[in-house]
Amino acid sequence: MWPGSAQPLGARVRTGPGGVVGTNFALWAQGAEGVEVCLFDDDGAETRCPLTERTHEIWHGFVPGVLPGRRYGYRVHGRWDPWTGARWNPAKLLLDPYARAVDGDFGGAGVIPRAWRGALPPEVYGHVRDWPQQHIADTVRDDRDSAPYVPKGVVVGDNDDPGGPDSPDAPPDDRRPNTPWADTVIYELHVRGFTKRHPAIPPELRGTYAGLAHPAAIEHLTRLGVTAVELLPVHQFAHEDHLLRRGLRNYWGYNSIGYFAPHGAYAATGTRGAQVGEFRRMVRALHDAGIEVILDVVYNHTAESGELGPTFSLRGIDNRAYYRLQQDPRRYADYTGCGNTLHVPHPHVLRLITDSLRYWVTEMGVDGFRFDLAATLARTASDVDMLSPFLTVIAQDPVLRRVKLIAEPWDVGAGGYQVGAFPPPWSEWNDRYRDAVRDFWRGALPDVRDLGTRLSGSSDLYGWGGRGPYASVNFITAHDGFTLRDLVSYDRKHNEANGEGNRDGTGDNRSWNCGAEGGTEDPAVRELRRRQLRNLLSTLLLSTGVPMLVAGDEMGRTQGGNNNAYCQDNETGWLDWTLLEDPGWRTLTDLTARLIHLRRDHPVLRRPAFFSGRAQGSDGLRDLAWFTAAGTEMTERDWYAPTAAVGLYLSGHDTARRDAQGAPVTDDSFLVLLHSGPAPVDFTLPGPPWATAYELLVDTSREDQDAPPGARHRAGSRIGLRERSVLLLRAVTAMEEDRKTE
């Protein structure tokens, strides 16, 4: 063991004195009394190497001859005194927080189990789990060795190691799509679930990063026209004990334990470091297709849970620094509902998070992040603070401030609901958009005031601090909750398969089953449900803001009414590609693609700035206008009156865009008619100056949307609007009609 260096943290291959190649190990462990790096050979034999050098609480050393692929972990010595928050236990092998690859899975003797049964072994707990007096069980130290039961970190070479920048495993170059926020369409997907049942992906690649990089997977994304994929967590994560006891496993991955390591179970090429190159190749393939990669990241808590949880990493390194503790230091502050909360304001915890984020941008090539329970990250002593260290550091970081940043703007603690409060350059999941659109299409809105605000960009939430409509990530469904098809098929959740007595998952779904609960052969109900799906997708993709789709919603994916499929790593959670063999679901996919491409082709549908409502140009047209079914502009009284039919006029005279030379960008104008009522209505089309005629582009009352209907309707005439349907019409001007006559 040579002294080595305190920087950088983690395990880094280096050339030492005399040209000797080895690995430098550095671990921040404030308050520890000793640290050993433990090296494992292919047979599992362990060699312990004490780190005798310490610089500013970083324990470090250089081990000659340790090359990429070598497995390792740490044992940290110190006081065992849970009453003061000290939980050091050298019998527990700890995962390096900076490990860039992980081999094995928790509870499986270093081998990823194909099917999980039983529970986490007692050896992985720092305390005696089965102590007779359970109320003090967490205070009795367990001295059994956990090494055979936990995964190991893997030494990974840097970019300049053998293989060079032209190696297929090298980091992606910087030819990123760099899609502007206003032009972004997000597609939330699960790496495993999206590819697991795809018939055109080779079986050995299904469920993996390589599977998502396969041309068949990318072809579907490009056909739809989405500009970014938002991947459910790909950080190394662990499975909760209560799931393993029920024969289940964590499917979504919101239980992170390795913030630098791609989850090993999603790698087709192995887990001895090859997963890093496989992930990079996936990013490169998506970039080549013009698709950005956004990671859903979980920095608010870890897989170590509360005081009765296992000891995998941070708890055994420095429990008091890494986690928020209550006044009773035995207990953990829990703003996440997952047992613990990372102590983000601590400088070294903040460093861990920001180092991880920069690594995924600069070394792995990703284009942005969606932060799970982001309000937790913004907490200081207890309250959410928009001047918190985390938000301040992100705002000034030269790498992170230029990528896409999306907040899930709430947590489960007091004052945790912060929709509209995050500062620039953040965008946010807008659940108020979700609720308003769901309520409108199930007929539960008393009026259309809130709907109008949501469809036009939610300026009441985001019209401050220089933000634009792109600060609102509009969504109707997400991974958490009903799928879009289930939203129109179930009034109640059906989570029995989760083994929690149907108590898990929200009961506030704002859904409507269209007259029958679940599957039905009633043709009228089936037709109405498909029409409602077309209505919901059309509303989302014609709204101002950044739309987010969930993988499979465009083809009618169902989870059988399960609105919390976090543990359903099976056909319930996986995408069923055979749906595309059904002509009805295939036409829904076609309509989704048409709407996304319409959005791409028409800048008026993706405004970068909020509407002004003022007249633009000599014709007196405003950039936005709202109409009643009588064809008159809505008055203050109309906004408060019960109504199910509303018209939205988007003027292409002002798109809030300029070309490269500063000239205003103009576009066609559009009229969107939405009707959620149970009976047909006649809608009078607004006359001049709004238009002289209207061309029908989308009619959700029609099953077949392969080609635009194309019919023209004279301004001032009445058009039949079927119950529960959407019409999209292009406004035809007098000048355009004159040209056609000539």
XYZ file of C-alpha atoms in Angstrom:
742
model
C 0.000 0.000 0.000
C 1.420 3.344 -1.123
C 0.181 6.723 0.190
C -1.690 7.706 -2.975
C -3.839 10.818 -3.220
C -6.947 12.195 -1.549
C -8.289 13.332 -4.915
C -10.372 12.307 -6.718
C -12.727 10.302 -4.557
C -13.465 6.728 -5.535
C -11.297 4.089 -7.199
C -9.247 5.474 -10.074
C -6.670 3.649 -12.162
C -3.387 5.586 -12.216
C 0.259 5.223 -13.131
C 2.313 5.517 -9.956
C 6.024 6.090 -9.306
C 8.299 4.103 -11.566
C 5.545 3.602 -14.135
C 3.679 1.103 -11.950
C -0.013 0.902 -12.826
C -2.487 0.465 -10.008
C -5.584 1.975 -8.419
C -5.885 4.924 -6.079
C -8.630 4.541 -3.476
C -10.061 7.555 -1.636
C -13.014 7.562 0.752
C -14.402 10.452 2.782
C -15.253 9.033 6.225
C -15.456 11.801 8.783
C -15.081 10.589 12.359
C -13.969 7.069 11.428
C -11.119 5.481 13.376
C -9.823 3.376 10.496
C -10.636 2.323 6.929
C -9.714 -0.807 4.994
C -10.129 -1.271 1.264
C -11.045 -4.918 0.651
C -10.051 -6.517 -2.655
C -11.779 -9.649 -3.949
C -10.425 -12.130 -6.472
C -12.555 -14.183 -8.852
C -13.042 -16.879 -6.218
C -14.291 -14.386 -3.660
C -11.158 -14.461 -1.501
C -10.732 -11.158 0.341
C -7.526 -9.157 0.863
C -7.770 -6.267 3.329
C -5.508 -3.261 2.805
C -5.559 -0.589 5.544
C -5.694 3.000 4.310
C -3.187 4.669 6.594
C -3.194 8.113 4.981
C -5.838 10.670 5.896
C -6.225 14.145 4.393
C -9.153 16.331 5.479
C -11.133 13.269 6.595
C -10.420 11.489 3.288
C -8.738 8.109 3.764
C -6.610 7.178 0.781
C -3.967 4.856 -0.629
C -2.540 3.468 -3.880
C -2.502 -0.298 -4.504
C -0.076 -1.350 -7.252
C -1.285 -3.930 -9.727
C -5.027 -3.397 -9.183
C -6.499 -3.001 -12.667
C -9.969 -2.423 -14.181
C -12.370 -5.239 -13.394
C -11.137 -5.810 -9.834
C -13.912 -5.969 -7.224
C -13.653 -4.110 -3.949
C -15.451 -2.669 -0.929
C -14.669 -0.878 2.319
C -14.715 -1.727 6.006
C -14.902 1.323 8.242
C -13.947 1.179 11.931
C -15.383 3.446 14.605
C -17.701 3.691 17.571
C -20.947 1.752 17.773
C -23.270 4.073 19.662
C -26.670 4.402 17.958
C -27.861 6.537 20.871
C -25.652 9.322 19.469
C -26.110 8.329 15.808
C -22.765 6.510 15.501
C -23.232 3.217 13.599
C -19.761 2.132 12.490
C -19.424 -1.639 12.141
C -16.346 -3.104 10.384
C -18.086 -6.481 9.999
C -20.146 -4.926 7.243
C -18.636 -4.600 3.761
C -19.628 -1.219 2.388
C -20.191 -0.148 -1.196
C -18.043 2.795 -2.293
C -20.389 5.780 -2.839
C -18.229 6.654 -5.856
C -18.168 3.132 -7.366
C -18.733 3.456 -11.108
C -19.825 -0.147 -11.553
C -21.327 -2.743 -9.216
C -21.040 -6.517 -9.518
C -23.765 -8.593 -7.915
C -26.977 -7.759 -6.144
C -27.963 -7.408 -2.505
C -28.660 -10.735 -0.833
C -27.363 -12.958 -3.631
C -23.796 -13.955 -2.677
C -22.418 -11.748 -5.434
C -24.642 -13.202 -8.148
C -27.713 -11.444 -9.523
C -30.588 -13.821 -8.725
C -32.936 -14.650 -11.567
C -35.867 -15.000 -9.190
C -35.966 -13.454 -5.737
C -37.396 -15.426 -2.849
C -36.978 -15.170 0.896
C -35.552 -12.031 2.441
C -32.378 -10.055 2.894
C -30.004 -12.190 4.993
C -29.534 -10.995 8.571
C -25.796 -10.534 7.943
C -26.424 -7.360 5.908
C -27.843 -5.548 8.946
C -25.537 -3.588 11.220
C -27.712 -4.491 14.193
C -29.070 -7.829 15.385
C -32.271 -7.927 13.450
C -33.943 -10.725 15.400
C -33.102 -9.343 18.854
C -35.897 -10.350 21.257
C -36.539 -6.799 22.424
C -37.422 -5.251 19.083
C -37.769 -1.710 20.429
C -33.997 -1.602 21.013
C -32.928 -4.065 18.290
C -31.205 -1.339 16.286
C -28.849 -0.655 19.227
C -27.321 -4.168 19.429
C -24.399 -4.584 17.010
C -24.315 -7.607 14.683
C -20.717 -8.795 14.151
C -21.420 -11.314 11.386
C -19.561 -10.694 8.117
C -21.780 -9.312 5.327
C -19.230 -9.672 2.505
C -20.641 -12.912 1.032
C -24.114 -11.352 0.773
C -23.541 -7.929 -0.756
C -22.335 -6.756 -4.168
C -18.921 -5.253 -4.708
C -17.738 -2.142 -6.425
C -15.745 -2.642 -9.623
C -12.650 -0.688 -10.619
C -13.378 1.032 -13.949
C -10.758 2.605 -16.185
C -10.833 6.284 -17.058
C -11.351 7.623 -20.576
C -7.630 7.792 -21.278
C -6.986 4.198 -20.255
C -6.186 1.523 -22.881
C -8.888 1.566 -25.531
C -8.636 5.303 -26.088
C -11.296 7.813 -27.127
C -12.177 5.807 -30.265
C -13.071 2.711 -28.278
C -16.784 1.773 -28.454
C -16.774 1.980 -24.654
C -15.460 5.558 -24.646
C -17.722 8.350 -23.365
C -20.152 9.781 -25.917
C -18.834 12.767 -27.797
C -20.518 16.128 -27.384
C -22.712 15.935 -30.479
C -25.824 16.224 -28.391
C -29.231 17.021 -29.884
C -29.498 20.128 -27.628
C -33.236 20.338 -28.248
C -34.645 23.664 -26.976
C -37.012 23.309 -24.054
C -39.963 24.698 -26.017
C -39.484 22.054 -28.736
C -39.155 19.128 -26.328
C -41.516 16.149 -26.181
C -40.633 13.760 -23.340
C -41.301 10.006 -23.357
C -41.007 8.394 -19.938
C -39.896 4.768 -20.155
C -38.394 1.907 -18.167
C -35.262 0.397 -19.739
C -36.279 -3.133 -18.853
C -40.031 -2.796 -19.312
C -39.813 -1.048 -22.688
C -37.591 -3.676 -24.282
C -38.400 -6.897 -22.397
C -41.150 -8.113 -24.757
C -40.148 -6.394 -28.000
C -40.303 -9.111 -30.681
C -37.708 -7.490 -32.962
C -35.037 -7.180 -30.263
C -32.859 -10.299 -29.852
C -33.849 -12.212 -26.688
C -30.411 -11.789 -25.111
C -30.730 -7.994 -25.373
C -34.260 -7.592 -24.088
C -34.492 -5.714 -20.810
C -31.079 -4.073 -21.218
C -29.336 -0.871 -22.233
C -28.248 -2.635 -25.418
C -31.886 -3.477 -26.086
C -32.877 0.181 -25.866
C -30.035 1.021 -28.259
C -31.310 -1.562 -30.758
C -32.648 -0.100 -34.050
C -36.071 -1.666 -33.438
C -36.494 0.230 -30.154
C -35.198 3.495 -31.582
C -37.417 3.144 -34.660
C -40.524 3.336 -32.489
C -39.257 6.464 -30.761
C -38.361 8.205 -34.015
C -41.636 7.189 -35.610
C -43.492 8.845 -32.748
C -41.267 11.915 -33.014
C -40.403 12.285 -29.330
C -37.285 14.345 -28.649
C -36.224 12.938 -25.257
C -36.536 9.752 -23.254
C -36.845 10.070 -19.492
C -35.487 6.836 -18.023
C -36.841 5.537 -14.735
C -33.953 5.150 -12.259
C -30.824 3.517 -13.671
C -28.590 4.142 -10.659
C -27.683 0.890 -8.904
C -30.556 0.081 -6.584
C -31.535 -2.586 -4.054
C -34.697 -4.590 -3.428
C -36.584 -3.987 -0.195
C -36.828 -6.782 2.333
C -40.614 -6.620 2.542
C -40.835 -7.230 -1.221
C -38.414 -10.139 -1.165
C -40.466 -11.791 1.560
C -43.489 -11.675 -0.759
C -41.568 -13.073 -3.714
C -41.488 -9.660 -5.421
C -38.755 -7.188 -6.287
C -38.364 -3.463 -6.761
C -39.140 -2.857 -10.434
C -39.158 0.919 -10.777
C -35.794 1.378 -9.027
C -36.582 4.242 -6.630
C -34.293 2.686 -4.020
C -30.838 3.872 -5.046
C -27.570 2.855 -3.400
C -24.943 3.645 -6.072
C -25.113 7.129 -7.567
C -22.319 6.620 -10.119
C -23.099 3.072 -11.272
C -25.527 2.028 -14.033
C -27.814 -0.634 -12.585
C -26.085 -3.934 -13.311
C -29.236 -5.981 -13.955
C -29.915 -3.893 -17.081
C -26.588 -4.825 -18.683
C -26.380 -7.492 -21.383
C -22.576 -7.457 -21.423
C -21.878 -8.297 -17.772
C -21.319 -6.447 -14.514
C -17.533 -6.319 -14.171
C -17.434 -2.813 -15.630
C -18.851 -3.606 -19.084
C -22.165 -2.007 -18.133
C -20.496 1.411 -18.263
C -19.587 1.068 -21.932
C -22.972 -0.455 -22.738
C -24.763 2.508 -21.196
C -22.555 4.936 -23.122
C -23.284 3.150 -26.400
C -27.007 3.385 -25.661
C -26.720 7.144 -25.133
C -24.721 7.514 -28.329
C -27.313 5.566 -30.342
C -30.146 7.718 -29.008
C -28.203 10.900 -29.706
C -27.549 9.742 -33.273
C -31.331 9.459 -33.642
C -31.794 13.023 -32.337
C -33.134 11.865 -28.964
C -31.928 13.286 -25.657
C -31.510 11.168 -22.520
C -32.933 12.404 -19.210
C -32.381 10.373 -16.037
C -34.912 10.084 -13.232
C -32.643 10.368 -10.178
C -33.290 9.634 -6.497
C -30.992 11.723 -4.298
C -33.574 12.267 -1.563
C -33.105 8.895 0.186
C -31.193 5.624 -0.144
C -31.924 1.909 0.072
C -30.713 1.766 3.696
C -34.173 2.783 4.978
C -34.670 3.756 8.669
C -32.874 2.647 11.819
C -34.088 -0.931 11.312
C -32.842 -1.054 7.733
C -29.745 -2.763 6.292
C -26.221 -1.356 6.247
C -25.042 -1.223 2.649
C -22.912 1.915 2.331
C -23.473 5.427 3.718
C -24.795 4.334 7.116
C -21.554 2.504 7.847
C -19.302 5.272 6.469
C -20.689 8.207 8.471
C -24.306 7.881 9.496
C -24.459 11.265 11.205
C -23.191 13.179 8.204
C -25.022 11.441 5.376
C -28.515 11.268 6.899
C -30.857 13.706 8.572
C -31.403 12.543 12.133
C -34.099 13.532 14.568
C -33.462 15.110 17.977
C -33.172 11.524 19.130
C -30.158 10.579 16.966
C -31.260 6.936 16.866
C -34.134 7.981 14.616
C -34.111 9.246 11.053
C -35.964 12.268 9.736
C -38.221 10.999 6.965
C -39.486 13.543 4.428
C -39.597 10.899 1.696
C -41.811 8.122 3.041
C -38.903 5.700 2.510
C -37.395 5.623 6.000
C -34.529 8.086 5.628
C -33.590 11.423 4.082
C -30.161 12.367 2.765
C -28.626 15.321 4.602
C -28.207 17.347 1.424
C -27.037 20.624 3.066
C -23.928 18.873 4.420
C -20.977 19.901 2.195
C -19.777 16.366 1.472
C -23.252 15.018 0.821
C -23.819 17.916 -1.546
C -20.465 17.121 -3.148
C -21.478 13.478 -3.628
C -24.660 14.540 -5.418
C -23.082 17.173 -7.651
C -20.069 14.985 -8.465
C -22.509 12.268 -9.487
C -24.566 14.620 -11.652
C -21.498 15.994 -13.422
C -20.219 12.465 -14.020
C -23.422 11.422 -15.779
C -23.279 14.530 -17.972
C -19.588 14.642 -18.849
C -18.645 10.951 -18.804
C -21.911 9.170 -19.624
C -23.376 11.759 -21.993
C -26.828 12.343 -20.497
C -28.727 15.545 -21.237
C -30.693 16.225 -18.076
C -32.298 14.970 -14.893
C -35.722 14.617 -13.332
C -35.302 14.856 -9.544
C -37.572 12.589 -7.513
C -39.091 14.455 -4.535
C -37.040 17.527 -5.352
C -38.559 19.513 -2.493
C -36.571 17.288 -0.119
C -33.329 18.361 -1.792
C -34.256 22.004 -1.219
C -34.823 21.600 2.531
C -32.424 23.306 4.911
C -32.993 22.770 8.658
C -36.490 21.482 7.979
C -38.306 23.886 5.682
C -38.109 23.964 1.890
C -35.898 26.899 0.912
C -35.497 28.040 -2.697
C -32.140 29.561 -1.674
C -30.953 26.234 -0.283
C -27.366 25.077 -0.869
C -28.494 22.464 -3.390
C -30.390 24.890 -5.624
C -27.669 27.513 -5.268
C -24.895 25.113 -6.283
C -26.865 23.831 -9.279
C -27.572 27.384 -10.472
C -23.904 28.353 -10.593
C -22.364 25.058 -11.730
C -20.996 25.515 -15.294
C -21.884 21.918 -16.245
C -25.223 21.388 -14.529
C -26.863 24.727 -15.227
C -26.809 24.004 -18.985
C -28.633 20.658 -18.902
C -32.352 20.043 -18.541
C -33.450 20.130 -14.889
C -36.912 18.873 -13.928
C -38.271 18.936 -10.391
C -40.908 16.709 -8.935
C -41.859 19.704 -6.793
C -43.107 18.023 -3.638
C -42.263 15.590 -0.848
C -44.245 14.086 2.041
C -43.047 16.519 4.722
C -44.775 19.619 6.061
C -44.746 22.412 3.477
C -43.450 20.014 0.857
C -45.876 20.931 -1.952
C -43.930 23.477 -4.026
C -45.484 23.451 -7.513
C -44.531 26.683 -9.265
C -41.907 27.670 -6.691
C -38.669 26.354 -8.202
C -36.454 29.088 -9.683
C -34.992 29.274 -13.199
C -33.611 27.259 -14.933
C -35.833 24.550 -13.459
C -38.900 23.032 -15.097
C -41.454 21.142 -13.027
C -43.896 18.289 -13.231
C -47.223 20.126 -13.243
C -49.761 17.984 -11.394
C -52.306 20.797 -11.542
C -52.338 20.365 -15.309
C -52.867 16.616 -14.814
C -55.769 17.109 -12.435
C -57.526 19.764 -14.518
C -57.395 17.732 -17.732
C -58.523 14.531 -16.020
C -61.405 16.350 -14.349
C -62.515 18.011 -17.591
C -62.699 14.781 -19.557
C -64.537 12.921 -16.797
C -67.022 15.797 -16.505
C -66.028 16.885 -13.003
C -65.037 20.529 -13.564
C -67.591 23.123 -12.407
C -66.311 25.521 -15.089
C -63.340 25.887 -17.431
C -61.314 28.572 -15.659
C -58.589 26.230 -14.453
C -58.594 24.270 -17.697
C -57.966 27.437 -19.705
C -54.999 28.362 -17.539
C -53.468 24.893 -17.799
C -53.899 24.549 -21.572
C -52.243 27.911 -22.182
C -49.062 27.216 -20.209
C -49.952 27.802 -16.521
C -48.677 31.367 -16.388
C -50.164 31.702 -12.895
C -47.544 29.211 -11.703
C -44.571 29.954 -13.944
C -44.981 33.514 -15.223
C -42.238 34.925 -12.999
C -38.457 35.085 -12.927
C -38.118 35.032 -16.697
C -39.618 31.566 -16.996
C -41.675 30.455 -19.976
C -44.374 27.856 -20.620
C -41.609 25.262 -20.943
C -41.262 25.437 -17.155
C -44.466 23.386 -17.094
C -43.952 19.707 -17.884
C -47.510 18.783 -18.758
C -48.568 15.225 -18.095
C -51.786 13.279 -17.667
C -50.182 10.026 -16.583
C -46.772 9.047 -15.226
C -45.178 5.813 -14.073
C -46.840 6.385 -10.707
C -50.585 5.861 -11.174
C -52.948 4.505 -13.778
C -51.876 4.089 -17.368
C -53.911 6.194 -19.789
C -56.044 3.198 -20.773
C -56.651 2.290 -17.143
C -57.629 5.916 -16.458
C -60.683 5.413 -18.687
C -61.305 1.792 -17.625
C -61.268 1.816 -13.807
C -62.916 3.892 -11.104
C -60.877 2.183 -8.385
C -57.327 0.920 -7.982
C -56.729 -2.825 -8.145
C -53.350 -3.399 -6.495
C -53.981 -6.806 -4.949
C -50.943 -8.328 -6.720
C -48.665 -6.050 -4.679
C -49.495 -8.043 -1.552
C -50.460 -5.047 0.579
C -54.199 -5.618 0.744
C -54.829 -2.949 -1.901
C -53.851 -0.300 0.664
C -50.931 1.039 -1.380
C -51.264 3.541 -4.196
C -53.393 6.661 -4.248
C -57.166 6.544 -4.051
C -57.473 9.958 -5.747
C -57.251 8.878 -9.382
C -59.771 11.270 -10.987
C -60.604 8.445 -13.371
C -63.828 7.302 -15.059
C -64.436 3.764 -16.261
C -66.917 4.841 -18.975
C -69.645 2.593 -17.578
C -67.922 -0.687 -16.717
C -65.108 -1.547 -14.299
C -62.165 -3.103 -16.121
C -62.367 -5.315 -19.166
C -65.666 -5.473 -21.031
C -67.094 -6.761 -24.299
C -69.643 -3.937 -24.499
C -68.889 -2.293 -27.882
C -70.260 1.093 -26.809
C -68.021 1.219 -23.733
C -64.989 0.065 -25.711
C -65.568 2.711 -28.396
C -66.024 5.458 -25.797
C -62.824 4.475 -24.016
C -60.779 4.669 -27.212
C -62.340 8.042 -28.000
C -61.440 9.274 -24.520
C -57.853 8.153 -25.083
C -57.741 10.159 -28.305
C -59.199 13.138 -26.436
C -56.616 12.961 -23.659
C -53.642 12.554 -26.005
C -54.873 15.359 -28.259
C -55.353 17.688 -25.307
C -51.863 16.968 -24.012
C -50.088 17.434 -27.338
C -52.000 20.595 -28.280
C -51.397 22.319 -24.933
C -48.755 24.973 -24.415
C -45.844 23.676 -22.354
C -43.667 20.569 -22.515
C -45.713 17.382 -23.007
C -44.671 14.151 -21.317
C -45.998 10.803 -22.526
C -45.623 7.481 -20.728
C -44.332 4.544 -22.757
C -47.215 2.434 -24.015
C -49.983 4.997 -23.515
C -49.878 5.604 -27.263
C -50.818 1.953 -27.871
C -53.298 1.340 -25.057
C -51.080 -0.347 -22.473
C -52.882 -1.581 -19.359
C -51.733 -2.647 -15.910
C -55.078 -4.230 -15.098
C -56.026 -1.344 -12.834
C -52.823 -1.457 -10.759
C -51.908 2.162 -10.038
C -48.721 1.387 -8.105
C -46.872 -1.234 -10.168
C -43.524 -0.482 -8.514
C -42.986 -4.157 -7.694
C -44.465 -5.723 -10.834
C -41.384 -6.846 -12.766
C -43.555 -8.977 -15.033
C -46.152 -8.667 -17.790
C -48.058 -6.143 -15.673
C -45.167 -3.677 -15.788
C -43.684 -4.577 -19.175
C -44.833 -3.045 -22.447
C -47.008 -5.377 -24.537
C -45.912 -4.876 -28.136
C -48.608 -7.225 -29.470
C -51.043 -4.341 -28.945
C -49.776 -2.907 -32.225
C -51.277 -5.929 -33.992
C -54.728 -4.600 -33.069
C -55.861 -2.060 -35.710
C -57.618 0.027 -33.061
C -54.521 0.482 -30.916
C -52.349 0.957 -33.974
C -54.508 3.892 -35.090
C -54.069 5.424 -31.619
C -50.295 5.211 -32.104
C -50.681 6.787 -35.553
C -52.703 9.658 -34.122
C -50.090 10.246 -31.414
C -47.354 10.425 -34.038
C -49.433 12.789 -36.202
C -50.010 15.152 -33.305
C -46.339 15.163 -32.303
C -45.293 15.886 -35.885
C -47.911 18.640 -36.159
C -46.409 20.115 -33.021
C -42.920 19.883 -34.521
C -43.993 21.492 -37.812
C -45.938 24.395 -36.300
C -44.161 26.771 -33.908
C -47.480 28.225 -32.758
C -48.066 24.914 -30.938
C -44.793 25.136 -29.001
C -44.473 28.732 -27.897
C -41.381 29.681 -25.858
C -43.199 32.611 -24.206
C -46.542 33.105 -22.526
C -49.500 34.567 -24.403
C -50.075 38.280 -24.003
C -53.774 38.343 -24.960
C -53.139 41.619 -26.772
C -53.876 42.442 -30.413
C -50.998 41.752 -32.792
C -50.602 43.566 -36.126
C -53.038 45.563 -38.241
C -55.718 42.863 -38.338
C -56.292 43.188 -34.604
C -55.921 39.492 -33.894
C -54.776 38.496 -30.433
C -52.286 35.696 -29.955
C -54.878 33.752 -27.940
C -58.657 33.819 -27.864
C -61.351 31.669 -26.260
C -64.806 31.011 -27.721
C -68.145 29.661 -26.582
C -70.138 27.173 -28.620
C -72.088 30.153 -29.986
C -68.916 31.384 -31.687
C -68.566 34.429 -29.450
C -65.514 35.316 -27.408
C -65.784 34.219 -23.822
C -66.636 36.889 -21.275
C -65.904 36.915 -17.573
C -69.340 35.443 -16.959
C -68.676 32.610 -19.428
C -65.582 31.548 -17.546
C -67.618 31.048 -14.378
C -70.580 29.363 -16.090
C -70.874 25.558 -16.212
C -69.851 24.424 -19.678
C -68.479 21.338 -21.384
C -67.583 22.892 -24.756
C -64.863 25.460 -25.318
C -62.858 26.744 -28.283
C -59.193 27.792 -28.174
C -57.817 29.964 -31.011
C -54.023 30.061 -31.424
C -52.862 32.836 -33.721
C -49.887 32.133 -35.937
C -49.333 35.841 -36.466
C -47.351 35.848 -33.226
C -45.452 32.674 -32.270
C -43.102 34.481 -29.845
C -40.187 33.269 -31.968
C -37.621 34.958 -34.166
C -35.370 33.470 -36.821
C -31.572 33.671 -36.793
C -31.689 37.184 -38.272
C -34.275 38.468 -35.827
C -37.337 38.390 -38.077
C -40.601 37.294 -36.447
C -41.581 33.709 -37.191
C -45.190 33.362 -38.339
C -47.290 30.263 -38.745
C -50.774 28.998 -39.489
C -53.482 29.704 -36.952
C -55.479 26.924 -35.317
C -58.800 26.461 -33.597
C -59.063 23.677 -31.017
C -62.568 22.636 -29.967
C -62.961 20.508 -26.847
C -66.265 19.015 -25.713
C -66.509 16.767 -22.669
C -70.291 16.696 -22.417
C -72.509 13.616 -22.836
C -74.531 14.984 -25.788
C -73.531 16.456 -29.177
C -73.426 20.232 -29.660
C -73.253 22.554 -32.651
C -70.272 24.885 -32.465
C -70.355 28.120 -34.480
C -66.987 28.728 -36.078
C -65.610 32.256 -35.441
C -65.788 34.501 -38.486
C -63.493 37.300 -39.718
C -60.995 38.526 -38.709
C -60.206 35.149 -37.159
C -60.697 33.240 -40.401
C -62.857 32.934 -43.507
C -62.867 29.145 -43.415
C -61.483 26.240 -41.392
C -59.818 23.060 -42.542
C -60.404 19.984 -40.382
C -57.155 18.230 -39.370
C -58.067 15.999 -36.420
C -61.431 14.638 -35.308
C -61.202 12.354 -32.283
C -64.732 11.066 -32.853
C -63.237 9.080 -35.731
C -61.478 5.783 -35.072
C -59.416 6.003 -38.238
C -56.934 8.882 -38.154
C -54.524 7.628 -40.818
C -55.118 10.664 -43.032
C -56.399 14.157 -42.223
C -60.159 14.440 -42.811
C -59.411 17.589 -44.819
C -62.954 18.955 -45.013
C -63.371 22.749 -45.125
C -66.026 24.624 -43.207
C -67.057 28.212 -43.812
C -66.454 30.658 -40.976
C -69.696 31.488 -39.219
C -71.195 28.123 -40.020
C -72.034 25.549 -37.395
C -70.055 22.361 -37.104
C -71.315 19.296 -35.319
C -69.222 18.397 -32.285
C -69.852 14.874 -31.099
C -70.148 14.199 -27.391
C -66.758 13.799 -25.741
C -64.544 14.719 -28.671
C -61.861 17.116 -29.912
C -61.591 18.891 -33.248
C -58.422 20.547 -34.507
C -58.985 22.978 -37.371
C -56.575 25.148 -39.317
C -57.770 28.695 -39.874
C -57.943 29.691 -43.549
C -57.474 33.403 -44.244
C -59.073 35.521 -46.969
C -55.647 35.966 -48.590
C -55.192 32.204 -48.763
C -58.645 31.745 -50.332
C -57.900 34.481 -52.875
C -54.687 32.711 -53.875
C -56.586 29.454 -54.230
C -59.198 31.166 -56.460
C -56.484 32.668 -58.663
